[in-house]
PDB file of C-alpha atoms in Angstrom:
ATOM      1  CA  MET W 294      -4.902  13.560   7.924  1.00 85.00           C
ATOM      2  CA  ARG W 295      -3.585  10.250   9.121  1.00 90.00           C
ATOM      3  CA  HIS W 296      -2.960   7.067   7.161  1.00 90.00           C
ATOM      4  CA  TYR W 297      -5.197   4.061   7.869  1.00 92.00           C
ATOM      5  CA  GLU W 298      -5.908   0.586   6.615  1.00 91.00           C
ATOM      6  CA  THR W 299      -9.080  -1.284   7.407  1.00 93.00           C
ATOM      7  CA  MET W 300      -9.933  -4.872   6.651  1.00 94.00           C
ATOM      8  CA  PHE W 301     -13.279  -6.484   7.251  1.00 95.00           C
ATOM      9  CA  ILE W 302     -14.760  -9.913   6.654  1.00 94.00           C
ATOM     10  CA  VAL W 303     -18.303 -10.100   5.294  1.00 94.00           C
ATOM     11  CA  ARG W 304     -20.620 -13.048   5.984  1.00 93.00           C
ATOM     12  CA  PRO W 305     -20.396 -15.558   3.074  1.00 92.00           C
ATOM     13  CA  THR W 306     -24.154 -16.264   2.988  1.00 92.00           C
ATOM     14  CA  LEU W 307     -24.843 -12.892   1.324  1.00 92.00           C
ATOM     15  CA  THR W 308     -25.312 -12.647  -2.431  1.00 91.00           C
ATOM     16  CA  GLU W 309     -22.716 -10.887  -4.541  1.00 92.00           C
ATOM     17  CA  GLU W 310     -24.923  -7.791  -4.826  1.00 94.00           C
ATOM     18  CA  GLU W 311     -25.415  -7.642  -1.062  1.00 93.00           C
ATOM     19  CA  ILE W 312     -21.662  -7.964  -0.479  1.00 92.00           C
ATOM     20  CA  LYS W 313     -20.981  -5.126  -2.951  1.00 93.00           C
ATOM     21  CA  ALA W 314     -23.658  -3.031  -1.203  1.00 93.00           C
ATOM     22  CA  ARG W 315     -21.974  -3.600   2.203  1.00 92.00           C
ATOM     23  CA  ILE W 316     -18.597  -2.605   0.741  1.00 92.00           C
ATOM     24  CA  GLU W 317     -20.056   0.546  -0.831  1.00 94.00           C
ATOM     25  CA  PHE W 318     -21.758   1.389   2.476  1.00 93.00           C
ATOM     26  CA  PHE W 319     -18.416   1.435   4.317  1.00 93.00           C
ATOM     27  CA  LYS W 320     -16.720   3.363   1.509  1.00 93.00           C
ATOM     28  CA  GLU W 321     -19.457   6.000   1.765  1.00 93.00           C
ATOM     29  CA  ILE W 322     -18.920   6.296   5.522  1.00 93.00           C
ATOM     30  CA  ILE W 323     -15.257   7.088   4.873  1.00 92.00           C
ATOM     31  CA  THR W 324     -15.905   9.616   2.093  1.00 93.00           C
ATOM     32  CA  ASN W 325     -18.872  11.286   3.859  1.00 92.00           C
ATOM     33  CA  ASN W 326     -16.679  11.962   6.904  1.00 91.00           C
ATOM     34  CA  ASN W 327     -13.982  13.768   4.864  1.00 90.00           C
ATOM     35  CA  GLY W 328     -11.830  10.683   4.358  1.00 91.00           C
ATOM     36  CA  VAL W 329      -9.890  10.058   1.164  1.00 92.00           C
ATOM     37  CA  ILE W 330      -9.829   6.492  -0.141  1.00 91.00           C
ATOM     38  CA  GLU W 331      -6.486   5.809  -1.791  1.00 88.00           C
ATOM     39  CA  THR W 332      -7.212   2.291  -2.998  1.00 89.00           C
ATOM     40  CA  CYS W 333      -9.133  -0.870  -2.228  1.00 90.00           C
ATOM     41  CA  LEU W 334      -8.063  -4.484  -2.314  1.00 88.00           C
ATOM     42  CA  ASP W 335     -10.752  -7.079  -2.972  1.00 90.00           C
ATOM     43  CA  MET W 336      -9.352 -10.316  -1.567  1.00 89.00           C
ATOM     44  CA  GLY W 337     -12.500 -12.307  -2.275  1.00 90.00           C
ATOM     45  CA  MET W 338     -13.911 -15.377  -0.565  1.00 93.00           C
ATOM     46  CA  ARG W 339     -11.410 -17.184   1.659  1.00 94.00           C
ATOM     47  CA  ASN W 340     -11.386 -19.884   4.301  1.00 94.00           C
ATOM     48  CA  LEU W 341     -11.237 -18.624   7.862  1.00 92.00           C
ATOM     49  CA  ALA W 342      -8.541 -19.845  10.231  1.00 92.00           C
ATOM     50  CA  TYR W 343     -11.276 -20.825  12.688  1.00 91.00           C
ATOM     51  CA  GLU W 344     -15.062 -20.844  12.670  1.00 92.00           C
ATOM     52  CA  ILE W 345     -16.725 -17.487  13.439  1.00 90.00           C
ATOM     53  CA  ASN W 346     -20.490 -17.422  14.102  1.00 89.00           C
ATOM     54  CA  LYS W 347     -20.839 -20.843  12.452  1.00 90.00           C
ATOM     55  CA  CYS W 348     -19.112 -19.595   9.270  1.00 90.00           C
ATOM     56  CA  LYS W 349     -16.035 -21.322   7.865  1.00 93.00           C
ATOM     57  CA  ARG W 350     -15.552 -18.880   4.984  1.00 94.00           C
ATOM     58  CA  GLY W 351     -15.695 -15.125   4.617  1.00 94.00           C
ATOM     59  CA  TYR W 352     -15.395 -12.366   2.011  1.00 94.00           C
ATOM     60  CA  TYR W 353     -12.289 -10.253   2.738  1.00 94.00           C
ATOM     61  CA  PHE W 354     -12.015  -6.604   1.709  1.00 94.00           C
ATOM     62  CA  VAL W 355      -9.263  -4.043   2.474  1.00 92.00           C
ATOM     63  CA  ILE W 356      -9.470  -0.244   2.184  1.00 93.00           C
ATOM     64  CA  TYR W 357      -6.436   2.073   2.371  1.00 91.00           C
ATOM     65  CA  PHE W 358      -7.463   5.626   3.252  1.00 93.00           C
ATOM     66  CA  LYS W 359      -6.478   8.940   4.833  1.00 91.00           C
ATOM     67  CA  ALA W 360      -8.767  10.492   7.417  1.00 92.00           C
ATOM     68  CA  GLU W 361      -9.099  12.362  10.666  1.00 92.00           C
ATOM     69  CA  PRO W 362      -9.152  10.267  13.881  1.00 91.00           C
ATOM     70  CA  THR W 363     -12.815  11.085  14.534  1.00 91.00           C
ATOM     71  CA  LEU W 364     -13.824   8.993  11.520  1.00 92.00           C
ATOM     72  CA  ILE W 365     -12.459   5.813  13.084  1.00 92.00           C
ATOM     73  CA  THR W 366     -14.965   5.787  15.944  1.00 93.00           C
ATOM     74  CA  GLU W 367     -17.841   6.153  13.478  1.00 92.00           C
ATOM     75  CA  LEU W 368     -16.444   3.433  11.219  1.00 93.00           C
ATOM     76  CA  GLU W 369     -15.962   1.008  14.112  1.00 94.00           C
ATOM     77  CA  ARG W 370     -19.442   1.775  15.444  1.00 94.00           C
ATOM     78  CA  ASN W 371     -20.925   0.826  12.063  1.00 94.00           C
ATOM     79  CA  TYR W 372     -18.832  -2.344  11.890  1.00 94.00           C
ATOM     80  CA  ARG W 373     -20.116  -3.403  15.313  1.00 95.00           C
ATOM     81  CA  ILE W 374     -23.816  -2.817  14.644  1.00 94.00           C
ATOM     82  CA  ASN W 375     -23.760  -4.550  11.262  1.00 92.00           C
ATOM     83  CA  GLU W 376     -24.429  -8.258  11.813  1.00 92.00           C
ATOM     84  CA  ASN W 377     -23.084  -9.154   8.347  1.00 92.00           C
ATOM     85  CA  ILE W 378     -19.528  -8.196   9.356  1.00 94.00           C
ATOM     86  CA  LEU W 379     -17.809 -11.161  10.998  1.00 94.00           C
ATOM     87  CA  ARG W 380     -14.542  -9.392  11.952  1.00 94.00           C
ATOM     88  CA  PHE W 381     -12.838  -6.070  11.290  1.00 95.00           C
ATOM     89  CA  ILE W 382      -9.587  -4.307  12.043  1.00 95.00           C
ATOM     90  CA  VAL W 383      -8.407  -0.716  11.614  1.00 94.00           C
ATOM     91  CA  ILE W 384      -4.664  -0.077  11.524  1.00 91.00           C
ATOM     92  CA  LYS W 385      -3.133   3.390  11.965  1.00 91.00           C
ATOM     93  CA  TYR W 386       0.227   4.179  10.360  1.00 88.00           C
ATOM     94  CA  GLU W 387       1.842   6.899  12.510  1.00 87.00           C
ATOM     95  CA  SER W 388       5.586   7.229  11.930  1.00 84.00           C
ATOM     96  CA  LYS W 389       7.292   8.200   8.683  1.00 84.00           C
ATOM     97  CA  LYS W 390       8.531   4.637   8.288  1.00 85.00           C
ATOM     98  CA  ASP W 391       4.997   3.312   8.754  1.00 81.00           C
ATOM     99  CA  GLN W 392       3.681   5.809   6.208  1.00 82.00           C
ATOM    100  CA  LYS W 393       6.255   4.629   3.653  1.00 86.00           C
ATOM    101  CA  THR W 394       5.116   1.073   4.310  1.00 84.00           C
ATOM    102  CA  TRP W 395       1.499   2.210   3.849  1.00 84.00           C
ATOM    103  CA  GLN W 396       2.418   3.829   0.517  1.00 85.00           C
ATOM    104  CA  SER W 397       4.149   0.659  -0.695  1.00 84.00           C
ATOM    105  CA  LEU W 398       1.034  -1.353   0.227  1.00 86.00           C
ATOM    106  CA  VAL W 399      -1.121   1.115  -1.718  1.00 83.00           C
ATOM    107  CA  ASP W 400       1.211   0.841  -4.710  1.00 84.00           C
ATOM    108  CA  ARG W 401       1.115  -2.938  -4.548  1.00 83.00           C
ATOM    109  CA  ALA W 402      -2.695  -2.920  -4.363  1.00 81.00           C
ATOM    110  CA  ASN W 403      -2.805  -0.621  -7.400  1.00 79.00           C
ATOM    111  CA  GLY W 404      -0.584  -3.032  -9.323  1.00 78.00           C
ATOM    112  CA  ARG W 405       2.479  -0.809  -9.273  1.00 71.00           C
ATOM    113  CA  VAL W 406       5.647  -2.588  -8.285  1.00 64.00           C
ATOM    114  CA  ASP W 407       8.377  -0.872  -6.315  1.00 54.00           C
ATOM    115  CA  SER W 408      10.964  -0.157  -8.958  1.00 50.00           C
ATOM    116  CA  LYS W 409      13.987   0.618  -6.846  1.00 52.00           C
ATOM    117  CA  PRO W 410      17.102   0.684  -8.982  1.00 43.00           C
ATOM    118  CA  GLU W 411      19.362  -2.146  -8.073  1.00 47.00           C
ATOM    119  CA  LEU W 412      22.934  -1.274  -7.308  1.00 45.00           C
ATOM    120  CA  LYS W 413      25.120  -3.032  -9.809  1.00 47.00           C
ATOM    121  CA  ASP W 414      28.732  -3.874  -9.203  1.00 49.00           C
ATOM    122  CA  LYS W 415      31.093  -1.214 -10.440  1.00 46.00           C
ATOM    123  CA  PRO W 416      33.209  -2.366 -13.352  1.00 47.00           C
ATOM    124  CA  GLU W 417      36.536  -3.567 -12.150  1.00 49.00           C
ATOM    125  CA  GLN W 418      39.414  -1.317 -13.065  1.00 48.00           C
ATOM    126  CA  ASN W 419      42.655  -2.619 -14.396  1.00 49.00           C
ATOM    127  CA  ALA W 420      45.285  -2.366 -11.684  1.00 48.00           C
ATOM    128  CA  THR W 421      47.997  -1.209 -14.135  1.00 51.00           C
ATOM    129  CA  THR W 422      46.090   1.800 -15.508  1.00 47.00           C
ATOM    130  CA  PRO W 423      45.074   4.631 -13.221  1.00 48.00           C
ATOM    131  CA  ALA W 424      41.403   5.489 -13.009  1.00 50.00           C
ATOM    132  CA  THR W 425      41.699   9.187 -13.855  1.00 45.00           C
ATOM    133  CA  PRO W 426      39.070  10.507 -16.195  1.00 47.00           C
ATOM    134  CA  GLN W 427      40.408  12.343 -19.197  1.00 48.00           C
ATOM    135  CA  THR W 428      39.232  15.957 -19.197  1.00 46.00           C
ATOM    136  CA  HIS W 429      39.120  18.307 -22.170  1.00 49.00           C
ATOM    137  CA  GLU W 430      42.431  19.913 -21.144  1.00 49.00           C
ATOM    138  CA  THR W 431      44.334  16.656 -20.880  1.00 48.00           C
ATOM    139  CA  ALA W 432      43.025  15.586 -24.275  1.00 50.00           C
ATOM    140  CA  GLN W 433      44.332  18.813 -25.861  1.00 50.00           C
ATOM    141  CA  GLU W 434      47.684  18.472 -24.116  1.00 52.00           C
ATOM    142  CA  SER W 435      48.094  14.921 -25.380  1.00 50.00           C
ATOM    143  CA  GLN W 436      47.324  16.074 -28.942  1.00 52.00           C
ATOM    144  CA  GLN W 437      49.931  18.855 -28.660  1.00 53.00           C
ATOM    145  CA  ASP W 438      52.503  16.400 -27.364  1.00 53.00           C
ATOM    146  CA  GLU W 439      51.861  14.112 -30.339  1.00 53.00           C
ATOM    147  CA  THR W 440      52.317  16.979 -32.837  1.00 51.00           C
ATOM    148  CA  LEU W 441      55.549  18.057 -31.148  1.00 52.00           C
ATOM    149  CA  ASP W 442      56.922  14.523 -31.283  1.00 55.00           C
ATOM    150  CA  SER W 443      56.355  14.338 -35.064  1.00 51.00           C
TER     151      SER W 443
END
């Protein structure tokens, strides 16, 4: 299965129930064709950069999913025949680097933040004392030397 992201813009003149129905319709297309939806990102109503079909606003929705390539043609066909979809895009993440980027986008959409441990500066060592760790043997030897000195 390949990693995909799709974003589509729904016509703003629809009611909230109709918008939710359109979103569910496209989710069902993905799941009915053996796709696995990882997460969805509801971006809500936004202003468009330019007017599309006499609309200045649109309802944005993003779906991150894994599927076979045959699903994409069916999904795009349904986007094209649905007059309530102003624009759509499907992005395929092919390489390992792209798939890591896809996973970080999924994590961000799920509210998980990348928690990469930050590298902290190593504590500075005193130049006069050597930085040799004291092992169990050297600790015993130093104790024996102290008892012999007494």
